[in-house]
Coordinates of C-alpha atoms in Angstrom, one line a residue:
X1272 CA 193.5 108.7 89.4
X1273 CA 195.9 109.1 86.5
X1274 CA 196.3 105.8 84.6
X1275 CA 199.9 105.5 85.7
X1276 CA 198.9 105.9 89.3
X1277 CA 195.9 103.5 89.5
X1278 CA 196.4 101.9 92.8
X1279 CA 195.2 98.5 91.8
X1280 CA 198.2 98.3 89.5
X1281 CA 200.7 98.9 92.3
X1282 CA 200.5 96.2 94.9
X1283 CA 202.4 97.9 97.7
X1284 CA 200.5 101.2 97.1
X1285 CA 197.2 99.4 97.1
X1286 CA 198.0 97.6 100.3
X1287 CA 199.1 100.8 102.0
X1288 CA 195.8 102.6 101.1
X1289 CA 193.8 99.6 102.2
X1290 CA 195.6 99.6 105.6
X1291 CA 195.1 103.3 106.1
X1292 CA 191.4 103.1 105.3
X1293 CA 191.1 100.1 107.7
X1294 CA 192.8 102.1 110.4
X1295 CA 190.1 104.8 110.0
X1296 CA 186.9 102.8 109.8
X1297 CA 187.9 99.3 110.9
X1298 CA 188.5 96.2 108.9
X1299 CA 184.8 95.4 108.7
X1300 CA 184.0 98.6 106.8
X1301 CA 186.5 98.6 104.0
X1302 CA 186.5 96.2 101.1
X1303 CA 188.4 95.4 97.9
X1304 CA 186.5 92.2 97.3
X1305 CA 185.4 91.7 93.7
X1306 CA 181.8 90.9 94.5
X1307 CA 181.3 94.1 96.5
X1308 CA 183.1 96.3 94.1
X1309 CA 180.9 94.9 91.4
X1310 CA 177.8 96.0 93.3
X1311 CA 179.1 99.6 93.3
X1312 CA 179.8 99.5 89.6
X1313 CA 176.0 99.8 88.8
X1314 CA 173.1 101.8 90.1
X1315 CA 169.5 100.9 90.8
X1316 CA 168.3 101.6 87.2
X1317 CA 170.2 98.4 86.3
X1318 CA 171.8 99.8 83.2
X1319 CA 173.8 102.6 84.8
X1320 CA 172.0 105.0 82.5
X1321 CA 173.9 104.8 79.2
X1322 CA 177.1 104.1 81.0
X1323 CA 179.4 101.1 81.1
X1324 CA 179.9 99.7 84.6
X1325 CA 183.2 100.7 86.3
X1326 CA 184.3 99.3 89.6
X1327 CA 185.9 101.3 92.4
X1328 CA 189.2 100.1 93.8
X1329 CA 187.9 100.4 97.4
X1330 CA 184.5 100.6 99.1
X1331 CA 184.5 102.2 102.6
X1332 CA 181.7 103.0 105.1
X1333 CA 182.5 105.6 107.6
X1334 CA 180.4 106.1 110.7
X1335 CA 181.4 109.7 111.8
X1336 CA 182.2 113.1 110.4
X1337 CA 185.7 112.8 111.7
X1338 CA 186.2 109.5 109.8
X1339 CA 184.9 111.2 106.6
X1340 CA 187.4 114.0 107.1
X1341 CA 190.3 111.6 107.5
X1342 CA 189.3 109.7 104.3
X1343 CA 189.1 112.9 102.3
X1344 CA 192.5 114.0 103.6
X1345 CA 193.9 110.6 102.7
X1346 CA 192.5 110.8 99.2
X1347 CA 194.1 114.2 98.8
X1348 CA 197.5 113.0 100.0
X1349 CA 197.5 110.1 97.5
X1350 CA 195.6 111.9 94.8
X1351 CA 192.8 109.2 94.7
X1352 CA 189.4 109.8 93.2
X1353 CA 186.6 109.9 95.8
X1354 CA 183.0 109.2 95.0
X1355 CA 180.4 109.8 97.8
X1356 CA 177.0 108.1 97.9
X1357 CA 174.4 106.8 100.3
X1358 CA 172.7 103.4 100.3
X1359 CA 173.8 102.5 96.8
X1360 CA 170.4 103.5 95.4
X1361 CA 171.6 106.2 93.1
X1362 CA 170.2 106.5 89.5
X1363 CA 171.4 107.6 86.1
X1364 CA 175.0 107.1 86.9
X1365 CA 175.5 110.2 89.1
X1366 CA 177.7 108.2 91.5
X1367 CA 180.0 106.4 89.2
X1368 CA 183.7 105.5 89.7
X1369 CA 184.9 106.7 86.4
X1370 CA 188.6 106.4 87.4
X1371 CA 188.4 103.8 90.1
X1372 CA 189.5 105.1 93.5
X1373 CA 187.4 105.1 96.7
X1374 CA 183.7 104.8 96.9
X1375 CA 182.6 106.3 100.2
X1376 CA 179.2 104.9 101.2
X1377 CA 177.6 107.1 104.0
X1378 CA 174.8 104.7 104.9
X1379 CA 176.2 104.1 108.5
X1380 CA 175.8 107.9 109.1
X1381 CA 172.1 107.4 109.7
X1382 CA 171.1 109.4 112.8
X1383 CA 168.2 111.8 113.0
X1384 CA 170.0 114.4 115.1
X1385 CA 167.2 116.9 115.8
X1386 CA 163.6 117.6 115.1
X1387 CA 162.6 121.1 116.0
X1388 CA 158.8 121.3 116.0
X1389 CA 158.8 125.0 116.8
X1390 CA 160.8 126.0 113.8
X1391 CA 159.6 123.0 111.7
X1392 CA 162.9 121.4 110.6
X1393 CA 164.8 118.2 111.1
X1394 CA 168.6 117.8 111.1
X1395 CA 169.7 114.5 109.4
X1396 CA 172.9 112.7 108.6
X1397 CA 173.2 111.7 105.0
X1398 CA 172.5 108.0 105.5
X1399 CA 169.0 108.5 106.8
X1400 CA 166.6 106.8 104.4
X1401 CA 163.0 107.8 103.6
X1402 CA 161.8 104.7 105.5
X1403 CA 163.9 105.7 108.6
X1404 CA 162.6 109.2 108.5
X1405 CA 158.9 108.3 108.0
X1406 CA 159.1 105.8 110.9
X1407 CA 160.8 108.3 113.2
X1408 CA 158.4 111.1 112.5
X1409 CA 155.3 108.9 112.9
X1410 CA 156.5 107.5 116.2
X1411 CA 158.0 110.6 117.8
X1412 CA 156.4 113.6 116.1
X1413 CA 152.9 112.3 115.0
X1414 CA 151.5 115.8 114.4
X1415 CA 154.0 116.3 111.6
X1416 CA 154.3 114.8 108.2
X1417 CA 157.6 113.7 106.7
X1418 CA 158.0 115.1 103.2
X1419 CA 157.9 111.7 101.5
X1420 CA 159.9 110.9 98.4
X1421 CA 159.4 110.0 94.8
X1422 CA 161.7 107.0 95.2
X1423 CA 162.3 103.8 97.1
X1424 CA 162.0 103.7 100.9
X1425 CA 165.6 102.7 101.1
X1426 CA 166.8 105.8 99.3
X1427 CA 168.5 108.6 101.2
X1428 CA 166.7 111.8 102.2
X1429 CA 169.6 114.1 101.9
X1430 CA 170.9 112.9 98.6
X1431 CA 167.5 113.3 97.1
X1432 CA 167.4 116.9 97.9
X1433 CA 171.0 117.5 96.9
X1434 CA 170.3 116.1 93.4
X1435 CA 167.1 118.1 92.8
X1436 CA 164.9 115.1 93.4
X1437 CA 161.1 115.3 93.9
X1438 CA 159.7 115.2 97.5
X1439 CA 156.0 114.4 97.7
X1440 CA 155.2 117.9 99.0
X1441 CA 157.3 119.4 96.2
X1442 CA 154.4 121.6 94.9
X1443 CA 154.5 123.3 98.3
X1444 CA 158.2 123.3 99.0
X1445 CA 160.0 122.9 95.7
X1446 CA 163.0 120.6 95.8
X1447 CA 166.4 121.6 97.1
X1448 CA 164.8 124.9 98.2
X1449 CA 163.7 122.9 101.3
X1450 CA 167.3 122.5 102.5
X1451 CA 167.7 125.0 105.3
X1452 CA 171.4 124.5 105.9
X1453 CA 174.3 122.0 105.5
X1454 CA 177.4 120.7 107.2
X1455 CA 180.0 120.0 104.6
X1456 CA 183.5 118.5 104.3
X1457 CA 185.3 120.3 101.5
X1458 CA 187.4 118.4 99.0
X1459 CA 190.5 119.5 101.0
X1460 CA 189.2 118.3 104.3
X1461 CA 188.0 121.4 106.0
X1462 CA 184.6 121.4 107.8
X1463 CA 182.1 124.2 107.2
X1464 CA 178.4 125.0 107.7
X1465 CA 175.9 126.9 105.6
X1466 CA 172.8 128.9 106.4
X1467 CA 171.9 130.1 109.9
X1468 CA 174.0 127.3 111.4
X1469 CA 177.1 129.3 110.6
X1470 CA 176.4 131.5 113.6
X1471 CA 173.4 130.0 115.4
X1472 CA 172.6 126.7 117.1
X1473 CA 169.3 126.8 115.2
X1474 CA 169.0 125.6 111.6
X1475 CA 166.1 127.9 110.8
X1476 CA 167.0 128.8 107.2
X1477 CA 169.6 129.7 104.6
X1478 CA 169.5 133.4 105.6
X1479 CA 170.7 136.0 106.3
X1480 CA 174.4 135.7 105.5
X1481 CA 175.8 134.9 102.1
X1482 CA 173.9 131.8 100.9
X1483 CA 176.6 129.3 100.0
X1484 CA 174.3 126.2 100.3
X1485 CA 173.8 126.2 96.5
X1486 CA 177.5 125.4 96.0
X1487 CA 176.7 121.9 97.1
X1488 CA 173.3 121.4 95.4
X1489 CA 173.3 119.8 92.0
X1490 CA 177.0 119.3 92.2
X1491 CA 176.8 115.5 92.6
X1492 CA 179.5 115.5 95.3
X1493 CA 182.0 117.4 93.2
X1494 CA 182.3 120.3 95.6
X1495 CA 182.2 118.4 99.0
X1496 CA 180.6 115.7 101.1
X1497 CA 177.6 116.6 103.1
X1498 CA 177.6 115.2 106.7
X1499 CA 174.5 117.0 108.0
X1500 CA 171.4 118.7 106.4
X1501 CA 168.5 120.6 107.9
X1502 CA 165.2 119.8 106.0
X1503 CA 161.9 121.6 106.5
X1504 CA 158.9 119.6 107.8
X1505 CA 155.2 120.5 107.9
X1506 CA 152.3 119.7 110.2
X1507 CA 149.8 117.0 109.2
X1508 CA 146.5 118.0 107.7
X1509 CA 143.5 116.4 106.1
X1510 CA 144.2 115.3 102.5
X1511 CA 142.4 114.2 99.4
X1512 CA 143.9 112.6 96.3
X1513 CA 142.0 113.6 93.1
X1514 CA 142.2 112.2 89.6
X1515 CA 141.5 114.3 86.5
X1516 CA 141.5 113.2 82.8
X1517 CA 141.2 115.3 79.7
X1518 CA 141.3 114.3 76.0
X1519 CA 144.3 116.4 74.9
X1520 CA 147.6 116.9 76.8
X1521 CA 148.1 120.5 75.6
X1522 CA 144.6 121.6 76.5
X1523 CA 144.7 119.7 79.8
X1524 CA 148.0 121.3 80.7
X1525 CA 147.1 124.9 79.8
X1526 CA 143.3 124.9 80.6
X1527 CA 143.4 122.8 83.7
X1528 CA 146.9 122.6 85.2
X1529 CA 147.9 126.2 84.6
X1530 CA 144.7 127.5 86.2
X1531 CA 144.8 125.1 89.2
X1532 CA 148.4 126.0 90.1
X1533 CA 147.3 129.6 90.4
X1534 CA 144.2 129.0 92.5
X1535 CA 145.9 128.6 95.9
X1536 CA 143.9 125.5 96.8
X1537 CA 146.4 123.9 99.3
X1538 CA 147.9 121.6 96.7
X1539 CA 151.0 119.7 97.8
X1540 CA 151.4 117.2 95.0
X1541 CA 150.6 117.8 91.3
X1542 CA 151.5 115.1 88.9
X1543 CA 150.6 114.8 85.2
X1544 CA 151.2 111.8 83.0
X1545 CA 150.2 110.8 79.5
X1546 CA 148.2 107.8 78.4
X1547 CA 151.2 105.6 77.9
X1548 CA 152.5 106.2 81.4
X1549 CA 149.1 105.6 83.1
X1550 CA 148.6 102.5 81.0
X1551 CA 151.9 101.2 82.2
X1552 CA 150.8 101.8 85.8
X1553 CA 147.8 99.7 85.0
X1554 CA 149.9 96.8 83.8
X1555 CA 149.7 97.3 80.0
X1556 CA 152.7 96.2 77.9
X1557 CA 154.1 98.7 75.4
X1558 CA 152.7 96.6 72.6
X1559 CA 149.2 97.5 73.7
X1560 CA 149.7 101.2 74.0
X1561 CA 148.8 103.4 71.0
X1562 CA 151.5 105.8 69.7
X1563 CA 148.8 108.4 69.1
X1564 CA 146.3 108.1 72.0
X1565 CA 144.0 111.0 70.8
X1566 CA 143.6 109.3 67.4
X1567 CA 142.8 106.0 69.3
X1568 CA 140.1 107.8 71.3
X1569 CA 142.1 107.7 74.6
X1570 CA 142.5 110.7 76.9
X1571 CA 146.1 111.7 76.9
X1572 CA 146.2 114.1 79.9
X1573 CA 145.9 112.6 83.4
X1574 CA 146.5 114.5 86.6
X1575 CA 146.8 113.2 90.2
X1576 CA 146.6 116.0 92.7
X1577 CA 146.9 116.0 96.5
X1578 CA 145.0 118.7 98.3
X1579 CA 145.5 119.4 102.0
X1580 CA 143.2 121.4 104.4
X1581 CA 142.9 122.2 108.0
X1582 CA 139.3 121.2 108.4
X1583 CA 136.6 119.3 106.5
X1584 CA 134.8 122.5 105.7
X1585 CA 137.9 124.0 104.2
X1586 CA 138.5 120.7 102.2
X1587 CA 135.0 120.8 100.8
X1588 CA 135.4 124.3 99.6
X1589 CA 138.8 123.6 98.0
X1590 CA 137.5 120.5 96.2
X1591 CA 134.5 122.4 94.9
X1592 CA 136.8 125.1 93.4
X1593 CA 139.1 122.4 92.0
X1594 CA 136.2 120.7 90.3
X1595 CA 134.8 123.9 88.8
X1596 CA 138.2 124.8 87.4
X1597 CA 138.8 121.3 85.9
X1598 CA 135.3 121.2 84.4
X1599 CA 135.7 124.6 82.8
X1600 CA 139.0 123.5 81.4
X1601 CA 137.4 120.6 79.6
X1602 CA 138.0 117.7 82.0
X1603 CA 136.4 114.5 80.7
X1604 CA 136.6 112.8 84.1
X1605 CA 137.1 113.9 87.7
X1606 CA 137.2 111.4 90.6
X1607 CA 139.1 110.2 93.5
X1608 CA 142.2 108.0 93.4
X1609 CA 140.2 105.1 94.7
X1610 CA 137.8 105.3 91.8
X1611 CA 140.7 105.4 89.3
X1612 CA 142.1 102.2 90.8
X1613 CA 138.9 100.3 90.2
X1614 CA 139.7 100.6 86.5
X1615 CA 142.9 98.7 86.9
X1616 CA 143.2 94.9 86.9
X1617 CA 143.1 93.6 90.5
X1618 CA 146.8 92.5 90.4
X1619 CA 147.9 96.1 89.4
X1620 CA 145.8 98.1 91.9
X1621 CA 148.7 98.4 94.3
X1622 CA 151.0 99.8 91.7
X1623 CA 149.8 103.4 91.4
X1624 CA 149.8 104.2 95.1
X1625 CA 153.3 102.8 95.1
X1626 CA 154.2 105.0 92.2
X1627 CA 153.3 108.0 94.3
X1628 CA 155.9 107.0 96.9
X1629 CA 158.0 104.3 95.3
X1630 CA 158.0 104.5 91.5
X1631 CA 160.4 101.6 91.2
X1632 CA 157.4 99.3 91.4
X1633 CA 156.4 100.4 87.9
X1634 CA 159.7 99.7 86.3
X1635 CA 159.4 96.0 86.8
X1636 CA 155.8 95.5 85.5
X1637 CA 157.1 93.1 82.9
X1638 CA 159.9 90.6 83.5
X1639 CA 163.3 92.0 83.0
X1640 CA 161.8 95.5 82.7
X1641 CA 164.4 98.2 82.5
X1642 CA 164.1 101.9 83.2
X1643 CA 165.6 104.9 81.5
X1644 CA 164.6 108.5 81.6
X1645 CA 165.9 111.9 80.5
X1646 CA 164.9 113.9 83.6
X1647 CA 164.7 117.7 83.2
X1648 CA 163.5 120.8 84.9
X1649 CA 161.8 123.4 82.8
X1650 CA 159.1 126.0 82.3
X1651 CA 155.4 125.5 81.9
X1652 CA 155.2 127.7 78.8
X1653 CA 157.0 125.2 76.6
X1654 CA 155.9 122.0 78.4
X1655 CA 153.3 120.9 75.9
X1656 CA 155.5 121.6 72.8
X1657 CA 158.3 119.6 74.6
X1658 CA 155.9 116.7 75.1
X1659 CA 154.6 116.5 71.6
X1660 CA 158.1 116.8 70.1
X1661 CA 159.3 113.9 72.2
X1662 CA 156.1 111.8 71.5
X1663 CA 156.4 112.4 67.8
X1664 CA 160.1 111.5 67.7
X1665 CA 159.7 108.3 69.7
X1666 CA 156.7 107.2 67.6
X1667 CA 158.1 108.0 64.2
X1668 CA 161.8 107.2 64.6
X1669 CA 161.7 104.4 67.2
X1670 CA 158.1 103.1 67.1
X1671 CA 157.9 103.5 70.9
X1672 CA 155.2 105.0 73.1
X1673 CA 156.9 107.6 75.3
X1674 CA 155.9 107.5 79.0
X1675 CA 155.6 111.1 80.0
X1676 CA 155.7 112.0 83.7
X1677 CA 155.9 115.5 85.1
X1678 CA 155.5 117.2 88.5
X1679 CA 154.7 120.9 89.1
X1680 CA 156.9 122.2 91.8
X1681 CA 157.1 125.2 94.2
X1682 CA 153.6 126.5 93.5
X1683 CA 153.9 125.9 89.8
X1684 CA 156.9 128.1 89.3
X1685 CA 158.7 125.2 87.4
X1686 CA 158.2 121.6 86.4
X1687 CA 160.1 118.4 86.8
X1688 CA 159.6 116.7 83.4
X1689 CA 160.6 113.2 82.7
X1690 CA 160.4 111.6 79.3
X1691 CA 160.5 108.0 80.5
X1692 CA 161.0 104.6 78.9
X1693 CA 159.5 101.9 81.0
X1694 CA 159.7 98.1 80.9
X1695 CA 162.1 97.6 78.1
X1696 CA 164.0 94.3 77.8
X1697 CA 167.3 94.7 79.5
X1698 CA 168.5 91.4 78.0
X1699 CA 168.0 92.6 74.4
X1700 CA 171.2 94.6 73.4
X1701 CA 169.4 96.2 70.5
X1702 CA 166.5 97.4 72.5
X1703 CA 168.8 98.8 75.2
X1704 CA 170.7 100.7 72.5
X1705 CA 167.4 102.1 71.1
X1706 CA 166.2 103.2 74.5
X1707 CA 169.5 104.9 75.3
X1708 CA 169.4 106.8 72.0
X1709 CA 165.8 107.9 72.7
X1710 CA 166.9 109.3 76.1
X1711 CA 169.7 111.3 74.4
X1712 CA 167.4 112.6 71.7
X1713 CA 164.8 113.7 74.3
X1714 CA 167.6 115.4 76.2
X1715 CA 168.4 117.5 73.1
X1716 CA 164.7 118.3 72.6
X1717 CA 164.5 119.4 76.3
X1718 CA 167.2 122.0 75.8
X1719 CA 165.5 123.2 72.6
X1720 CA 162.5 123.9 74.7
X1721 CA 164.2 125.7 77.5
X1722 CA 164.4 122.7 79.9
X1723 CA 167.6 121.6 81.5
X1724 CA 168.6 117.9 82.2
X1725 CA 169.4 117.2 85.8
X1726 CA 171.4 114.4 87.6
X1727 CA 174.3 115.6 85.4
X1728 CA 176.3 112.6 84.3
X1729 CA 178.8 113.2 81.4
X1730 CA 176.5 112.7 78.5
X1731 CA 174.0 115.1 79.9
X1732 CA 176.7 117.6 80.6
X1733 CA 177.9 117.4 77.0
X1734 CA 174.4 118.3 75.9
X1735 CA 174.1 121.2 78.4
X1736 CA 177.5 122.5 77.4
X1737 CA 176.3 122.9 73.8
X1738 CA 173.7 125.4 75.0
X1739 CA 175.1 126.9 78.1
X1740 CA 176.5 130.4 78.5
X1741 CA 180.2 130.2 78.0
X1742 CA 181.1 132.7 80.7
X1743 CA 178.9 130.9 83.3
X1744 CA 180.5 127.5 82.4
X1745 CA 184.0 128.9 82.8
X1746 CA 183.0 130.4 86.2
X1747 CA 181.6 127.1 87.4
X1748 CA 184.8 125.3 86.3
X1749 CA 187.0 127.9 88.2
X1750 CA 184.8 127.5 91.3
X1751 CA 185.1 123.7 91.2
X1752 CA 188.8 124.0 90.7
X1753 CA 189.1 126.4 93.7
X1754 CA 187.2 124.0 95.9
X1755 CA 188.8 120.8 94.6
X1756 CA 192.3 121.8 93.3
X1757 CA 193.3 118.1 92.7
X1758 CA 190.1 117.2 91.0
X1759 CA 189.5 114.1 93.1
X1760 CA 185.8 114.6 94.0
X1761 CA 183.5 112.5 91.8
X1762 CA 185.4 113.2 88.6
X1763 CA 183.1 112.9 85.6
X1764 CA 179.8 113.9 87.3
X1765 CA 178.5 117.3 88.2
X1766 CA 181.1 119.0 86.1
X1767 CA 180.5 121.1 83.0

């Protein structure tokens, strides 16, 4: 809202909005209480990712699509900012009430509406969590595997895909490419569908009409509120988790990773980390991690790969080929995940499996451990140069071991690359400031190497705008203005 119209400053207006929201969702599902507004001023990273906490004026939890429509229309009528989210497990400040207004939490919209085994998709409401989805698929469709998520079990399935998050089968499916259609409430209150659901009762894909699904992906709620999404699912198969280590990140990346992604071996998960990241998984504090692992005689390339196969015979053949490629590329060690865990202290052996499905376990290895990262998507060609530039900067300028985490996606066509900063002391203002500056510096380095930051909060958008094509930026702004003429939808995030 404009400063002069901030509803908390006008008692009668504030009460009118509260009463209207309560008439839509019921008294029990709207709040202006300080304690609850405080909880929505932060995200699960704890630091709100370089951002100062800002409380919404109202928190509201609708149950139905019709209730969401009525809230959107109310926000339009009174020109009130509206920030959508699910489960309050957002990260990096993408759902942040910059100008107060209404925080609309969609967690009550948590139905799994359809699982179509024939066409291999599920239709979900936005409040369905990864824990909900896994339990439902295991109980009702045991021949299928839910995609899994690189995040907590309480995080939302649909928001992960909409923000270009990393499903556990991302090497097979990519990220938001696995969305097969959406139901969306536009910022002006109209309801639309995308993909095949525009003209068919089946959500089989984003084809063959004009594909408008992308208008709502990566937009962080600035172009509409999603009330249904169709997500692709896949049959269960045998799987093996393999660990590979190599002395040098560059050589490991180009001599092992690059060849494996082209070998068509049934890989569904392909993660690479550096020595500092793996050491943190094993419980090592930053003070014990060398800034130059190669000079310290530590392998700096570590890959964890999931291979799936239809039969034991097929699996044996795939693993044989994987081993041959890794050995030819200079791998110093090839083993199973179970073997890797035996090298960890007993108390830390549960961390790495959790990292594969719930990385938040890692971020609290030390007391008061904080998390920050400068997440990007980028090409493989510049990946190694990007890594060494960030490692050198963090070591020389900040005396800090960067925790490098990356995932190859969609058959290796692109990478999700995260320069991370684990386990810093959130109670030390100077350390928080240092980590925040490292994240910004790595974001600049990313753009210099052709990678693009994602989860676009304002500081990331400012970096992107410095490099982005001016005509494209202007077109995106006109498009967002067309969809949201009053500028009420998540102002501050998802906007260039």
